[in-house]
Amino acid sequence: MRIPEFSLPMSALIAVPLALTGAPLLADSHEDGSKTIPGLSSPPMSARDLVTMPRLGAPTVSRFGRYAVFSVTYTDPETLTRSPIHYALDLSAPGAKPVELELGLDGYALAFGPENHLYFLSEDHTDREAANYTRLWRVSLDSAQSVSKPTLVADLGDSALSGFLLSPKGDKAALLRSAPRECPTFQCEPEGEPTGSGRLYEGDIGFYRHWDRWVKPGEFNRVFVFDLEDGEISGPGVPIDGADPTTGLVGNTPTVPFGGMEDLAWAPDSSGLYFVAREASAKEPTSTDLDIYFSDLTGSAPVVLTQANDAHDSGPTMSPDGATLAYLAMERPGYESDRLVVHLRDIASGETRALTTDTDLSFGSLTWSADGSYLLATAADTLDTPVFLIDPTSGKVRELDLMAGNEAHIGSMAALPGNRLLFVRDSIGAPNELYLSTNLARARPLTNFVTKRMGQMASTLTTRFSFAGAEGATVWGQITRLENQGGPIPAILYIHGGPQGSFNDVWSSRWNARAVASQGYAVISVDFHGSSGYGQDFMDAINQDWGGKPLVDLQKGLEAALALDPQIDGSRACAMGASYGGYMINWIAGNWPDRFDCLVQHDGLFDLRSFYYSTEELWFPRWDFGGSYFEQAEVYERWNPVNHIDKWQTPMLVITGEKDFRVPYTQGLQSFTVLQEREIPSQLLVFPDENHWVLGAKNSLQWHETVFAWLDRWLSDKEVGE
């Protein structure tokens, strides 16, 4: 594994010589309610700054790699209304600046076709009298500053068109919609509707609700392929899951809830589609078995290519010559966080081999180089997500050094001709910007939508450290605080979700370490046992041990951080987390009850028994606890927060979303009931329109304002060292 630049010896903690002042942290407040923080010459980032920060999306690149087009989502600081602006950038002109691109319609999901045609979806129409629904359009990009008027590619009526993927030759278009399985054509609609508003589910349906939506019986994500003639689709469309539901595939493609058009890959000669699907059945909620299929576009049943593997297969990526399919696969059925290994399938022979079994990295974002001579992929590795070059012959893996300093988080890669790599990169310090690497050397920034803006705010400093955690294992963490702040500084213990995840060096629009640190706190995150980026054994170590080694790591990690930075005041501390992090907050409330001044619990698991019988993806608890609740009740109850409520005493803010079906909002209500019964100071924030996350701009602002007020309530009024 790659070792970050700064670490603490396992045997001892070395204090960094930072100035310690006796000035109170939150001595005064401005009239607008913002805090006065000693030592700052620039304003700290506020919650509104975070919510209104421009968000740069993934680029789409023209066929020969000359033009990149991308969208930046802006949020009005007053109304908090979000809208995208599109930009074009000439990659062949050194020093070129992004140019605003006017499509003529409000468009989204932009993608290049051949001959610099740019396709997009829009609910608008050039005829202002036309009905509003989603259609497929295109414009011609003659230069970064010259765009033709939009022309209509596909108008299929109000039929819920929600995505598209163009063939490499530009002669076909794959269109996505949610449709009844019995429909043989894109525009087919079911006959008859129920008498009332009720949804009737058979016991063998599998998922009846998933993530944040109720499943409509018999309806699935389905893809239909149309011919393109003179820039318009023709014919009724061919379903890639097979026209006959009795012989074809019954299931979702793209997969639900997070699959997209990246689940599909065209054969380079446009002769067929490779795609990922999850077969619908009664076993679906307990199975991680995603498979890769191939459709020859005749309407016959697709061929499953990965049937031999009962675990997860995804990420189909065709080599430029069409000879080899690369994809990602897990080994263990039922485990959603198993290592993703790169596999190669010879198209002519059908022979498949695992390519990256000799490395303990779990790969994602797989892509071929433009000439097909190597593969590129990202993988979490000790707080970073760098890019790795993979030799398709030997399987040898080499990490690329694309950034000065830490790689932080790299994503949305596009391999370009001339051995160039386009990608976006973010970090705890700043959101996405676009970068270009030539010859896989250090990349240069192409955009400055947020970097300059971040530089006008008080700077933060993130320090990485390691320590001896549970059972003596090396555990990593980070401290993020305002760089020039005078101490003493109250501490926030940040606990990530997953649990197979990480609070690595990444920007987040929801759990943002810089935003919390900018309120005058030292944010301490610990990648406890179960975290990603440290090898599969470390991740597996949380299995059936949810409240064991992870809690020890958090306790030792907090102690290590306090020893490392003497400006942090450990006597004033709160802890906060979501999902598994919210579970740990509930666990801490009963198993480390006297350590914190306050707690923030978002979508946390409170009662593992009721959670098991109300969540939707049952493979998750079955793996992490060794079986169903009926089979492994003793394990569930051993780590069940509800069994320790007699020791709860710490003030807690509880946050939940009514559309959360992963950790149903009733878990939050139950924990709030305990707080009320025990007369512990508490608050409950419920979002009726949010799922497991908080996505809406206004809701996000309310979330941050509520959390910051809660932290301020319990930390700012407490005397230093009390």
XYZ file of C-alpha atoms in Angstrom, residues 107 123 257 287 289 331 340 347 389 415 443 493 507 555 569 594 598 673 714:
19
model
C -30.590 20.429 -21.325
C -38.078 18.771 -21.137
C -31.080 2.263 -7.056
C -28.552 -11.643 -3.175
C -25.667 -11.428 -7.733
C -15.823 -13.478 -5.178
C -13.518 -5.876 -6.764
C -14.832 -12.245 -26.915
C -2.313 1.563 -14.492
C -8.775 8.284 -21.534
C -1.670 16.819 -14.378
C -15.344 13.053 16.496
C -15.058 16.712 -0.596
C -11.446 5.695 21.555
C -9.445 20.829 23.954
C -19.579 9.914 29.871
C -23.282 16.104 22.874
C -38.477 8.300 22.443
C -23.100 22.350 24.111
